[in-house]
CSV table of C-alpha atoms in Angstrom, one decimal:
chain,number,residue,atom,x,y,z
O,170,UNK,CA,-120.7,-21.5,85.5
O,171,UNK,CA,-117.3,-23.1,86.8
O,172,UNK,CA,-114.4,-21.0,88.1
O,173,UNK,CA,-111.5,-20.9,85.9
O,174,UNK,CA,-108.7,-21.6,88.6
O,175,UNK,CA,-106.2,-19.6,89.7
O,176,UNK,CA,-105.6,-17.5,86.8
O,177,UNK,CA,-107.2,-13.9,86.0
O,178,UNK,CA,-110.7,-14.3,85.8
O,179,UNK,CA,-112.0,-12.7,82.4
O,180,UNK,CA,-115.9,-12.2,81.6
O,181,UNK,CA,-116.8,-11.3,78.2
O,182,UNK,CA,-120.4,-9.8,78.1
O,183,UNK,CA,-121.9,-10.3,74.6
O,184,UNK,CA,-121.7,-13.3,72.4
O,185,UNK,CA,-121.3,-11.6,68.9
O,186,UNK,CA,-118.2,-12.1,66.8
O,187,UNK,CA,-116.3,-9.5,68.8
O,188,UNK,CA,-117.0,-11.4,72.1
O,189,UNK,CA,-116.2,-14.9,70.7
O,190,UNK,CA,-113.0,-13.4,69.0
O,191,UNK,CA,-111.7,-12.0,72.2
O,192,UNK,CA,-112.6,-15.3,74.1
O,193,UNK,CA,-110.9,-17.4,71.6
O,194,UNK,CA,-107.6,-15.3,71.7
O,195,UNK,CA,-107.6,-15.6,75.6
O,196,UNK,CA,-108.5,-19.5,75.7
O,197,UNK,CA,-105.5,-21.5,76.7
O,198,UNK,CA,-103.3,-18.9,77.6
O,199,UNK,CA,-102.1,-19.8,81.4
O,200,UNK,CA,-102.8,-16.5,82.4
O,201,UNK,CA,-106.6,-16.5,81.4
O,202,UNK,CA,-107.3,-20.4,81.6
O,203,UNK,CA,-111.1,-20.2,80.3
O,204,UNK,CA,-112.9,-16.7,80.2
O,205,UNK,CA,-116.4,-17.1,79.9
O,206,UNK,CA,-119.1,-15.2,77.5
O,207,UNK,CA,-122.4,-14.1,78.9
O,208,UNK,CA,-124.7,-14.0,76.2
O,209,UNK,CA,-128.3,-12.7,77.0
O,210,UNK,CA,-130.1,-14.5,74.2
O,211,UNK,CA,-130.2,-18.4,73.3
O,212,UNK,CA,-127.8,-18.2,70.5
O,213,UNK,CA,-124.2,-17.0,69.7
O,214,UNK,CA,-123.3,-14.6,66.8
O,215,UNK,CA,-125.1,-11.5,67.5
O,216,UNK,CA,-125.9,-9.4,64.4
O,217,UNK,CA,-124.6,-12.2,62.6
O,218,UNK,CA,-127.9,-14.4,62.0
O,219,UNK,CA,-128.3,-17.1,59.4
O,220,UNK,CA,-131.8,-18.6,59.3
O,221,UNK,CA,-132.7,-21.7,57.5
O,222,UNK,CA,-135.6,-20.8,55.7
O,223,UNK,CA,-137.2,-21.0,52.1
O,224,UNK,CA,-135.3,-24.4,51.6
O,225,UNK,CA,-132.0,-22.7,52.1
O,226,UNK,CA,-130.2,-20.3,54.2
O,227,UNK,CA,-131.0,-16.4,54.4
O,228,UNK,CA,-129.0,-13.8,56.4
O,229,UNK,CA,-131.5,-11.6,58.9
O,230,UNK,CA,-128.1,-9.7,59.9
O,231,UNK,CA,-124.6,-9.4,58.2
O,232,UNK,CA,-124.8,-10.2,54.6
O,233,UNK,CA,-121.4,-9.8,52.8
O,234,UNK,CA,-117.8,-9.8,53.7
O,235,UNK,CA,-117.1,-6.2,52.9
O,236,UNK,CA,-113.5,-6.1,51.2
O,237,UNK,CA,-112.6,-9.8,51.0
O,238,UNK,CA,-108.9,-9.7,50.8
O,239,UNK,CA,-106.0,-10.6,52.8
O,240,UNK,CA,-106.4,-7.6,55.2
O,241,UNK,CA,-109.6,-8.7,56.3
O,242,UNK,CA,-109.4,-11.1,59.3
O,243,UNK,CA,-113.1,-12.2,58.6
O,244,UNK,CA,-112.1,-13.2,55.1
O,245,UNK,CA,-109.1,-15.1,56.2
O,246,UNK,CA,-110.9,-17.1,58.7
O,247,UNK,CA,-113.9,-17.9,56.2
O,248,UNK,CA,-111.3,-18.9,53.9
O,249,UNK,CA,-109.3,-21.2,56.2
O,250,UNK,CA,-112.6,-22.8,57.5
O,251,UNK,CA,-113.6,-23.6,53.9
O,252,UNK,CA,-116.7,-21.5,53.9
O,253,UNK,CA,-116.5,-19.6,50.6
O,254,UNK,CA,-116.7,-20.2,46.9
O,255,UNK,CA,-113.6,-20.7,44.6
O,256,UNK,CA,-114.3,-17.6,42.7
O,257,UNK,CA,-114.6,-15.4,45.8
O,258,UNK,CA,-110.8,-16.7,46.9
O,259,UNK,CA,-109.4,-15.8,43.4
O,260,UNK,CA,-106.8,-13.3,43.3
O,261,UNK,CA,-108.8,-11.3,40.8
O,262,UNK,CA,-111.8,-11.0,43.2
O,263,UNK,CA,-109.3,-9.9,46.0
O,264,UNK,CA,-107.8,-7.1,43.9
O,265,UNK,CA,-111.2,-5.6,42.5
O,266,UNK,CA,-111.6,-1.8,44.0
O,267,UNK,CA,-115.2,-0.9,44.3
O,268,UNK,CA,-114.3,2.4,45.9
O,269,UNK,CA,-117.3,1.4,48.4
O,270,UNK,CA,-119.7,2.0,45.3
O,271,UNK,CA,-122.8,-0.2,45.3
O,272,UNK,CA,-123.3,-2.0,42.0
O,273,UNK,CA,-125.8,-1.0,39.2
O,274,UNK,CA,-129.2,-2.5,39.3
O,275,UNK,CA,-130.3,-5.2,36.7
O,276,UNK,CA,-133.5,-3.3,36.2
O,277,UNK,CA,-135.2,-0.1,37.3
O,278,UNK,CA,-138.9,0.4,37.8
O,279,UNK,CA,-140.4,3.7,38.3
O,280,UNK,CA,-143.8,4.3,40.4
O,281,UNK,CA,-145.7,4.9,37.2
O,282,UNK,CA,-145.3,1.2,36.2
O,283,UNK,CA,-142.6,2.2,33.6
O,284,UNK,CA,-138.9,1.1,33.3
O,285,UNK,CA,-136.3,3.6,33.8
O,286,UNK,CA,-133.8,4.2,31.3
O,287,UNK,CA,-130.6,2.0,32.2
O,288,UNK,CA,-128.6,5.1,30.5
O,289,UNK,CA,-130.3,7.3,33.1
O,290,UNK,CA,-129.6,5.2,36.1
O,291,UNK,CA,-126.0,5.0,34.9
O,292,UNK,CA,-125.7,8.8,34.6
O,293,UNK,CA,-127.3,9.5,37.9
O,294,UNK,CA,-125.1,6.6,39.6
O,295,UNK,CA,-121.8,8.1,38.2
O,296,UNK,CA,-122.9,11.8,39.4
O,297,UNK,CA,-123.9,10.4,42.9
O,298,UNK,CA,-120.7,8.5,43.6
O,299,UNK,CA,-118.6,11.2,42.1
O,300,UNK,CA,-119.9,13.5,44.6
O,301,UNK,CA,-119.5,11.0,47.3
O,302,UNK,CA,-115.8,10.4,46.3
O,303,UNK,CA,-115.3,14.2,46.8
O,304,UNK,CA,-116.2,13.7,50.4
O,305,UNK,CA,-112.5,12.6,51.1
O,306,UNK,CA,-111.2,15.7,50.4
O,307,UNK,CA,-112.5,16.9,53.7
O,308,UNK,CA,-110.9,14.2,55.8
O,309,UNK,CA,-107.7,16.3,57.0
O,310,UNK,CA,-109.5,19.7,56.4
O,311,UNK,CA,-109.5,22.1,59.4
O,312,UNK,CA,-113.5,22.7,58.9
O,313,UNK,CA,-116.1,21.6,56.7
O,314,UNK,CA,-118.3,23.9,54.3
O,315,UNK,CA,-121.4,22.0,55.9
O,316,UNK,CA,-121.7,19.7,58.6
O,317,UNK,CA,-123.2,16.5,57.1
O,318,UNK,CA,-122.7,14.2,54.1
O,319,UNK,CA,-126.2,14.7,53.2
O,320,UNK,CA,-126.1,18.7,53.0
O,321,UNK,CA,-123.0,18.5,50.9
O,322,UNK,CA,-124.4,16.1,48.6
O,323,UNK,CA,-127.6,18.1,48.2
O,324,UNK,CA,-125.7,21.3,47.6
O,325,UNK,CA,-123.6,20.0,44.9
O,326,UNK,CA,-126.6,18.2,43.3
O,327,UNK,CA,-128.4,21.5,43.2
O,328,UNK,CA,-125.5,22.9,41.2
O,329,UNK,CA,-125.6,20.3,38.6
O,330,UNK,CA,-129.5,20.6,38.4
O,331,UNK,CA,-129.1,24.3,37.4
O,332,UNK,CA,-127.1,23.2,34.2
O,333,UNK,CA,-129.8,20.3,33.1
O,334,UNK,CA,-131.4,21.0,29.9
O,335,UNK,CA,-133.9,18.5,29.7
O,336,UNK,CA,-137.6,18.7,30.0
O,337,UNK,CA,-139.3,18.9,33.5
O,338,UNK,CA,-140.6,15.2,33.6
O,339,UNK,CA,-137.0,13.9,32.9
O,340,UNK,CA,-135.3,16.3,35.6
O,341,UNK,CA,-137.9,15.0,38.1
O,342,UNK,CA,-137.0,11.4,37.2
O,343,UNK,CA,-133.3,12.1,37.5
O,344,UNK,CA,-134.0,13.6,40.9
O,345,UNK,CA,-135.9,10.5,41.9
O,346,UNK,CA,-133.2,8.2,40.8
O,347,UNK,CA,-130.8,10.1,43.0
O,348,UNK,CA,-133.2,9.9,45.9
O,349,UNK,CA,-133.0,6.1,45.7
O,350,UNK,CA,-129.3,6.5,45.9
O,351,UNK,CA,-129.7,8.4,49.0
O,352,UNK,CA,-131.7,5.7,50.4
O,353,UNK,CA,-129.2,3.2,49.4
O,354,UNK,CA,-126.6,5.2,51.3
O,355,UNK,CA,-128.8,5.3,54.3
O,356,UNK,CA,-128.8,1.5,54.3
O,357,UNK,CA,-125.1,1.4,53.9
O,358,UNK,CA,-124.5,4.0,56.8
O,359,UNK,CA,-127.5,2.6,58.9
O,360,UNK,CA,-128.9,6.0,59.2
O,361,UNK,CA,-132.3,7.5,58.7
O,362,UNK,CA,-131.0,10.3,56.9
O,363,UNK,CA,-127.3,11.3,55.5
O,364,UNK,CA,-128.2,14.8,57.0
O,365,UNK,CA,-127.1,12.9,60.3
O,366,UNK,CA,-123.8,11.8,59.0
O,367,UNK,CA,-120.9,13.8,59.9
O,368,UNK,CA,-118.9,15.1,56.8
O,369,UNK,CA,-115.5,15.8,58.2
O,370,UNK,CA,-114.8,12.1,59.4
O,371,UNK,CA,-117.0,10.2,56.9
O,372,UNK,CA,-113.8,9.0,55.0
O,373,UNK,CA,-111.9,7.8,58.1
O,374,UNK,CA,-114.1,4.6,57.4
O,375,UNK,CA,-111.6,2.3,55.3
O,376,UNK,CA,-112.9,0.4,52.3
O,377,UNK,CA,-110.7,-2.7,51.7
O,378,UNK,CA,-110.2,-4.0,48.3
O,379,UNK,CA,-112.2,-7.1,47.0
O,380,UNK,CA,-115.5,-7.7,45.4
O,381,UNK,CA,-118.0,-8.0,48.4
O,382,UNK,CA,-119.1,-12.0,48.9
O,383,UNK,CA,-121.4,-13.7,50.8
O,384,UNK,CA,-121.3,-17.2,52.6
O,385,UNK,CA,-123.1,-20.0,50.5
O,386,UNK,CA,-123.9,-21.8,53.6
O,387,UNK,CA,-124.5,-18.9,56.0
O,388,UNK,CA,-122.6,-16.2,57.7
O,389,UNK,CA,-123.1,-18.2,61.1
O,390,UNK,CA,-120.9,-20.8,59.7
O,391,UNK,CA,-118.0,-18.4,60.6
O,392,UNK,CA,-119.2,-18.0,64.4
O,393,UNK,CA,-120.1,-21.8,64.7
O,394,UNK,CA,-116.6,-22.5,63.8
O,395,UNK,CA,-115.3,-20.2,66.3
O,396,UNK,CA,-117.9,-21.5,68.9
O,397,UNK,CA,-116.6,-25.0,68.1
O,398,UNK,CA,-113.2,-24.1,69.0
O,399,UNK,CA,-113.7,-22.8,72.5
O,400,UNK,CA,-113.8,-25.1,75.5
O,401,UNK,CA,-117.3,-26.6,76.4
O,402,UNK,CA,-119.5,-24.3,78.4
O,403,UNK,CA,-117.2,-21.0,77.6
O,404,UNK,CA,-120.5,-19.3,76.5
O,405,UNK,CA,-123.3,-19.3,79.2
O,406,UNK,CA,-126.7,-18.5,77.1
O,407,UNK,CA,-129.8,-16.8,78.3
O,408,UNK,CA,-127.6,-14.7,80.7
O,409,UNK,CA,-128.6,-11.0,80.1
O,410,UNK,CA,-126.5,-8.5,82.2
O,411,UNK,CA,-128.1,-6.0,84.5
O,412,UNK,CA,-125.2,-4.2,86.0
O,413,UNK,CA,-121.5,-4.2,86.0
O,414,UNK,CA,-120.2,-3.0,89.2
O,415,UNK,CA,-116.6,-1.8,89.0
O,416,UNK,CA,-113.7,-0.2,91.2
O,417,UNK,CA,-114.8,-2.1,94.0
O,418,UNK,CA,-113.7,-5.1,96.2
O,419,UNK,CA,-115.9,-8.1,95.9
O,420,UNK,CA,-115.6,-11.6,97.5
O,421,UNK,CA,-116.6,-14.7,96.0
O,422,UNK,CA,-118.6,-17.2,98.0
O,423,UNK,CA,-116.3,-19.7,100.1
O,424,UNK,CA,-113.3,-17.7,98.9
O,425,UNK,CA,-110.9,-15.3,100.3
O,426,UNK,CA,-110.0,-13.9,96.8
O,427,UNK,CA,-111.4,-10.2,96.0
O,428,UNK,CA,-112.2,-9.1,92.6
O,429,UNK,CA,-112.5,-5.4,91.3
O,430,UNK,CA,-115.5,-6.1,89.2
O,431,UNK,CA,-119.0,-7.7,89.8
O,432,UNK,CA,-121.1,-8.7,87.0
O,433,UNK,CA,-124.8,-8.7,88.2
O,434,UNK,CA,-127.3,-10.5,85.8
O,435,UNK,CA,-131.1,-10.1,85.3
O,436,UNK,CA,-131.6,-13.3,87.0
O,437,UNK,CA,-129.8,-12.3,90.0
O,438,UNK,CA,-126.4,-14.2,89.4
O,439,UNK,CA,-123.5,-12.5,90.5
O,440,UNK,CA,-120.0,-13.4,89.0
O,441,UNK,CA,-116.7,-11.5,90.2
O,442,UNK,CA,-113.7,-11.0,87.8
O,443,UNK,CA,-110.6,-9.3,87.4
O,444,UNK,CA,-111.6,-8.2,83.8
O,445,UNK,CA,-114.7,-7.6,82.0
O,446,UNK,CA,-114.9,-7.1,78.1
O,447,UNK,CA,-117.9,-5.3,77.2
O,448,UNK,CA,-118.9,-6.3,73.5
O,449,UNK,CA,-122.8,-5.2,73.5
O,450,UNK,CA,-124.2,-3.1,70.6
O,451,UNK,CA,-124.0,0.7,71.0
O,452,UNK,CA,-127.7,0.8,70.8
O,453,UNK,CA,-128.0,-1.4,73.9
O,454,UNK,CA,-125.4,0.9,75.5
O,455,UNK,CA,-127.3,4.0,74.6
O,456,UNK,CA,-130.6,2.7,75.9
O,457,UNK,CA,-129.1,1.3,79.2
O,458,UNK,CA,-126.2,3.7,80.1
O,459,UNK,CA,-127.8,5.1,83.3
O,460,UNK,CA,-127.8,1.6,84.8
O,461,UNK,CA,-125.6,-0.6,83.2
O,462,UNK,CA,-122.5,0.5,85.0
O,463,UNK,CA,-122.0,1.3,88.7
O,464,UNK,CA,-120.5,3.7,89.4
O,465,UNK,CA,-121.4,5.4,86.1
O,466,UNK,CA,-119.1,5.8,83.1
O,467,UNK,CA,-116.7,8.9,83.1
O,468,UNK,CA,-118.5,11.8,81.8
O,469,UNK,CA,-116.5,11.9,78.6
O,470,UNK,CA,-117.0,8.3,77.7
O,471,UNK,CA,-120.8,8.6,78.3
O,472,UNK,CA,-121.0,11.5,76.1
O,473,UNK,CA,-119.1,9.7,73.3
O,474,UNK,CA,-121.6,7.0,73.7
O,475,UNK,CA,-124.6,9.4,73.3
O,476,UNK,CA,-122.9,11.2,70.2
O,477,UNK,CA,-122.0,8.2,68.1
O,478,UNK,CA,-124.8,7.3,65.8
O,479,UNK,CA,-126.4,3.9,65.5
O,480,UNK,CA,-129.4,3.4,63.3
O,481,UNK,CA,-131.5,0.7,61.7
O,482,UNK,CA,-131.3,-1.4,58.3
O,483,UNK,CA,-133.5,-4.3,57.9
O,484,UNK,CA,-134.3,-6.8,55.2
O,485,UNK,CA,-137.7,-8.0,54.0
O,486,UNK,CA,-137.5,-11.5,52.4
O,487,UNK,CA,-140.3,-12.2,49.8
O,488,UNK,CA,-140.8,-15.9,48.7
O,489,UNK,CA,-142.4,-16.3,45.3
O,490,UNK,CA,-144.0,-19.3,43.6
O,491,UNK,CA,-142.6,-18.2,40.3
O,492,UNK,CA,-140.1,-15.2,39.3
O,493,UNK,CA,-141.5,-12.3,37.7
O,494,UNK,CA,-138.1,-11.1,37.0
O,495,UNK,CA,-135.6,-12.1,34.2
O,496,UNK,CA,-133.2,-15.1,34.6
O,497,UNK,CA,-130.1,-13.1,34.8
O,498,UNK,CA,-131.6,-10.3,37.1
O,499,UNK,CA,-129.8,-9.7,40.2
O,500,UNK,CA,-130.7,-6.4,41.5
O,501,UNK,CA,-134.1,-4.5,41.2
O,502,UNK,CA,-134.2,-0.7,42.0
O,503,UNK,CA,-137.7,0.8,42.7
O,504,UNK,CA,-137.7,4.7,42.1
O,505,UNK,CA,-140.7,6.7,43.3
O,506,UNK,CA,-141.2,9.7,40.9
O,507,UNK,CA,-142.8,12.0,43.6
O,508,UNK,CA,-139.6,12.0,45.5
O,509,UNK,CA,-136.6,14.3,45.4
O,510,UNK,CA,-133.4,14.6,47.9
O,511,UNK,CA,-133.8,18.3,47.4
O,512,UNK,CA,-137.2,18.4,48.7
O,513,UNK,CA,-138.0,17.8,52.5
O,514,UNK,CA,-141.4,16.1,52.5
O,515,UNK,CA,-142.3,13.7,55.8
O,516,UNK,CA,-145.5,12.0,54.9
O,517,UNK,CA,-146.9,9.9,57.9
O,518,UNK,CA,-145.1,6.8,58.1
O,519,UNK,CA,-148.0,4.7,57.9
O,520,UNK,CA,-148.7,6.3,54.4
O,521,UNK,CA,-145.2,5.9,52.8
O,522,UNK,CA,-142.8,3.8,54.9
O,523,UNK,CA,-142.4,1.5,51.9
O,524,UNK,CA,-141.0,4.3,49.8
O,525,UNK,CA,-137.7,4.0,51.8
O,526,UNK,CA,-137.2,0.6,50.4
O,527,UNK,CA,-134.5,0.6,48.1
O,528,UNK,CA,-135.6,-2.3,45.9
O,529,UNK,CA,-134.6,-5.9,46.0
O,530,UNK,CA,-131.6,-8.3,45.7
O,531,UNK,CA,-132.3,-11.5,43.9
O,532,UNK,CA,-131.1,-14.3,46.0
O,533,UNK,CA,-129.6,-17.4,44.2
O,534,UNK,CA,-132.5,-19.4,43.4
O,535,UNK,CA,-133.4,-23.2,42.8
O,536,UNK,CA,-136.0,-24.9,40.7
O,537,UNK,CA,-138.5,-24.5,43.3
O,538,UNK,CA,-137.3,-21.4,45.5
O,539,UNK,CA,-137.6,-17.9,44.3
O,540,UNK,CA,-136.6,-15.2,46.9
O,541,UNK,CA,-136.2,-11.5,46.7
O,542,UNK,CA,-134.3,-9.7,49.5
O,543,UNK,CA,-135.6,-6.0,50.2
O,544,UNK,CA,-133.5,-3.3,52.2
O,545,UNK,CA,-135.0,-0.4,54.2
O,546,UNK,CA,-133.2,1.8,56.8
O,547,UNK,CA,-134.3,4.5,59.3
O,548,UNK,CA,-137.5,5.5,60.9
O,549,UNK,CA,-139.6,3.8,58.2
O,550,UNK,CA,-137.5,0.6,58.6
O,551,UNK,CA,-138.3,0.8,62.5
O,552,UNK,CA,-142.2,1.5,61.7
O,553,UNK,CA,-142.2,-1.6,59.5
O,554,UNK,CA,-141.1,-3.6,62.3
O,555,UNK,CA,-144.4,-2.7,64.2
O,556,UNK,CA,-146.6,-3.9,61.3
O,557,UNK,CA,-147.6,-7.6,61.2
O,558,UNK,CA,-146.3,-10.0,58.6
O,559,UNK,CA,-149.6,-9.7,56.7
O,560,UNK,CA,-149.3,-6.0,56.4
O,561,UNK,CA,-146.1,-6.0,54.9
O,562,UNK,CA,-146.8,-8.7,52.4
O,563,UNK,CA,-150.0,-7.0,51.5
O,564,UNK,CA,-148.2,-3.4,51.2
O,565,UNK,CA,-145.4,-4.8,49.3
O,566,UNK,CA,-147.5,-6.8,46.6
O,567,UNK,CA,-149.3,-3.6,46.1
O,568,UNK,CA,-146.0,-1.7,45.4
O,569,UNK,CA,-144.5,-4.4,43.1
O,570,UNK,CA,-147.9,-4.6,41.3
O,571,UNK,CA,-147.6,-0.8,40.8
O,572,UNK,CA,-143.9,-0.5,39.6
O,573,UNK,CA,-144.2,-3.4,37.4
O,574,UNK,CA,-147.3,-2.3,35.7
O,575,UNK,CA,-148.9,-5.5,36.4
O,576,UNK,CA,-152.0,-5.7,38.5
O,577,UNK,CA,-152.2,-9.3,38.3
O,578,UNK,CA,-148.9,-10.1,39.7
O,579,UNK,CA,-149.0,-13.0,42.0
O,580,UNK,CA,-148.5,-12.2,45.6
O,581,UNK,CA,-145.5,-13.5,47.5
O,582,UNK,CA,-146.3,-16.7,49.1
O,583,UNK,CA,-144.5,-16.0,52.3
O,584,UNK,CA,-142.6,-13.0,53.9
O,585,UNK,CA,-139.7,-13.2,56.5
O,586,UNK,CA,-137.9,-10.0,57.9
O,587,UNK,CA,-135.5,-8.9,60.5
O,588,UNK,CA,-136.4,-6.6,63.1
O,589,UNK,CA,-133.3,-5.1,64.7
O,590,UNK,CA,-134.7,-2.0,66.4
O,591,UNK,CA,-137.2,-4.0,68.5
O,592,UNK,CA,-134.5,-6.6,69.4
O,593,UNK,CA,-134.0,-5.8,73.2
O,594,UNK,CA,-130.3,-6.5,73.4
O,595,UNK,CA,-129.4,-4.8,70.1
O,596,UNK,CA,-131.7,-2.0,69.6
O,597,UNK,CA,-130.7,-1.3,65.9
O,598,UNK,CA,-128.3,-2.4,63.4
O,599,UNK,CA,-124.8,-0.6,63.3
O,600,UNK,CA,-123.0,2.6,64.0
O,601,UNK,CA,-121.9,5.7,62.1
O,602,UNK,CA,-120.2,9.0,63.0
O,603,UNK,CA,-123.1,11.3,63.4
O,604,UNK,CA,-123.0,14.9,63.1
O,605,UNK,CA,-121.4,16.5,66.5
O,606,UNK,CA,-119.2,13.4,66.9
O,607,UNK,CA,-115.8,12.5,65.3
O,608,UNK,CA,-113.6,9.3,65.4
O,609,UNK,CA,-112.0,10.7,68.5
O,610,UNK,CA,-115.4,9.5,70.1
O,611,UNK,CA,-114.9,6.1,68.7
O,612,UNK,CA,-111.4,5.8,70.3
O,613,UNK,CA,-112.9,7.2,73.5
O,614,UNK,CA,-115.6,4.4,73.6
O,615,UNK,CA,-112.7,2.0,73.0
O,616,UNK,CA,-110.7,3.3,75.9
O,617,UNK,CA,-110.5,0.8,79.0
O,618,UNK,CA,-111.6,1.7,82.6
O,619,UNK,CA,-110.3,2.9,85.1
O,620,UNK,CA,-108.6,5.7,82.7
O,621,UNK,CA,-106.0,6.7,85.3
O,622,UNK,CA,-105.4,3.2,86.6
O,623,UNK,CA,-102.0,1.3,86.2
O,624,UNK,CA,-102.1,-1.0,83.0
O,625,UNK,CA,-102.4,-3.9,85.2
O,626,UNK,CA,-105.5,-2.7,87.2
O,627,UNK,CA,-107.5,-2.6,83.8
O,628,UNK,CA,-111.2,-3.6,84.6
O,629,UNK,CA,-113.6,-2.9,81.9
O,630,UNK,CA,-112.7,-3.1,78.5
O,631,UNK,CA,-114.8,-2.4,75.2
O,632,UNK,CA,-115.0,-4.0,71.9
O,633,UNK,CA,-117.7,-4.3,68.9
O,634,UNK,CA,-117.9,-2.7,65.8
O,635,UNK,CA,-118.9,0.8,67.2
O,636,UNK,CA,-115.1,0.9,68.8
O,637,UNK,CA,-113.3,0.4,65.6
O,638,UNK,CA,-112.4,3.6,64.1
O,639,UNK,CA,-111.7,2.5,60.6
O,640,UNK,CA,-114.3,-0.4,60.2
O,641,UNK,CA,-117.0,0.7,62.5
O,642,UNK,CA,-120.3,-1.1,61.2
O,643,UNK,CA,-118.7,-4.1,59.8
O,644,UNK,CA,-117.9,-7.8,61.0
O,645,UNK,CA,-114.3,-7.3,60.4
O,646,UNK,CA,-114.3,-4.3,62.5
O,647,UNK,CA,-116.0,-6.2,65.2
O,648,UNK,CA,-113.6,-9.2,65.1
O,649,UNK,CA,-110.5,-7.0,65.1
O,650,UNK,CA,-111.9,-5.1,68.1
O,651,UNK,CA,-112.5,-8.2,70.1
O,652,UNK,CA,-108.8,-9.4,69.3
O,653,UNK,CA,-107.6,-5.8,70.2
O,654,UNK,CA,-108.8,-6.0,73.8
O,655,UNK,CA,-107.5,-9.6,74.2
O,656,UNK,CA,-104.1,-8.4,73.2
O,657,UNK,CA,-104.4,-5.6,75.6
O,658,UNK,CA,-105.3,-8.2,78.5
O,659,UNK,CA,-102.3,-10.5,77.2
O,660,UNK,CA,-99.9,-7.5,77.1
O,661,UNK,CA,-100.4,-7.0,80.8
O,662,UNK,CA,-99.0,-10.5,81.7
O,663,UNK,CA,-96.6,-10.6,78.7
O,664,UNK,CA,-94.8,-7.5,77.5
O,665,UNK,CA,-93.7,-9.5,74.1
O,666,UNK,CA,-97.4,-9.0,73.0
O,667,UNK,CA,-97.8,-6.2,70.5
O,668,UNK,CA,-100.6,-4.3,71.4
O,669,UNK,CA,-102.0,-2.8,68.0
O,670,UNK,CA,-102.3,0.9,67.6
O,671,UNK,CA,-105.9,2.5,68.8
O,672,UNK,CA,-107.1,2.2,65.1
O,673,UNK,CA,-107.0,-1.5,64.8
C-alpha cells in the first residue's frame, strides 16, 4: 500500500457504502491526499451485494432505496448516475407517503391449501398498521406502558380480539394473518421478535417520502460508480483487520514520523495512521469487541455496542421453469393457520423454521426466467443458513405444494440464498434499537475517540448504518454516516466545513 505523502494519513476499515462514501469525500482534499480503504473480502459494497444469476441480477443484500426522494442521498446519487427507471424518478413517486407500511399481497395462501379472502387480509393489515402507527405517541413520552413494540401490539390486539364476533375458525385465521404481519415487521426491523424492539425510541427511525424502488441493473451499480471515482488502489481487498492499536506513538519503517494509531491486519501487515474510520458492521463489532481495539473501548461505548440490536434477515430465491402464479401477481403471502401472535409456541427450528418465511416477492421476469424471492428473519433465518441448498429447496417445494393445494406443483429448478449471519465479517443484516437501549446508544457508538481529546487529536471515528440515529438499518443512513465522519476530519483542517449535527 503506497504512502499517501505528507498529508494526514487516513485509513478506512470496511469497503461498504459508508467506507466508500467517506473515502470519496476525503479524496483529493490537500490535507488527506489519498485515504486507503482496508476491505476484508474480495469485493466492495459490503451489505450491498448484487449477483448475476438466473440470467439477470438479484440482490442478496440491500434491495430497495427506502424513501427515494430529494432528502435521500442514495436516491440522488442513483439518479445522477442514471441507475433508475423513469417512473422512479417522477415527482409523483417521490411524493408518495407510505408511512413505512408494506404493500398488500397480490394473493394470500393459507396452510390448509385455501386462498385467504383479500377482504380479511385488508382488514388485518389496516388493524396492524394502525396499531403500529400508534407507537409514535410514545416517542417523547417519559415512560412506555410496556418495554417492547411486540408487547404493545399484542396487548392492543388482545383488546380488539375481545370484540370480534365471528366464528372460532375465522378468528383463528385473522390471528394467523396478523402473525404474518409480525413476521414481516421482523424482516423490516432485522430482529427475531418484535418483543426485542424497544417501544419508546421506535419512531425515532425516520421514514422518508417516496415509493421504495429498486435498481434495474443491480444496487451494486451504485457502489461500482463510487469505486470508479476513487484513485486507483484506494481500496485494498482481502485485508481483514485484526486489531486497531490507538492512543500510542507508532513509528513507520524508514521514517521519523510517528502516528497515534496502528492498524494490524490478520496477515501480519501493520499500517500506521493519524485517523482511522471504522465502518465494520455492528454484528462484527459485537463478536470481536474484546480484541478489535487496544486499548479496549471506553466502557460506555462498549456497553452501547452490546445493547444495540443486530439481527438477521435473509432472502431465498427460487427459480421456476414456468410460473404457477398469475401474470399480474407481485407478492405472495403465506399464512400458517396454527400460529397466533398471542400464543408463545416455540417448536424446534428444524421442524418449523419455514413458518417464519413471510411469503415471496415475484421478481420481474422474462420469457424464460421466473423467480420468487422469499424473506425470512430471526433465529429461523439463521437456522436456514445451516441447511444445504437441496434441503432448503425440498422444504420450500413442500410448503408451496401445501399452501397452493397442488401436490403436483413442479419443484423449483434452482435455489440461491443469502447467509448474512454466517458471513464472518458481517454476522447479521442490520441494526435496531433493542429493549434496554435508546437512540443515545447510537450517538455513543458514533462518538469519535479519544472522547476527552482535543478535536485535532481524533484518532478513531465510527460510521455505518448502526451509527445513524434516524436512518439506522438503511443504505442512506450508512452513506450519510460515512460523509459525516469525512466532514468531521475535514472540519479539523478547515473550520469553514459545516459539520452536521449528531443526527445526520
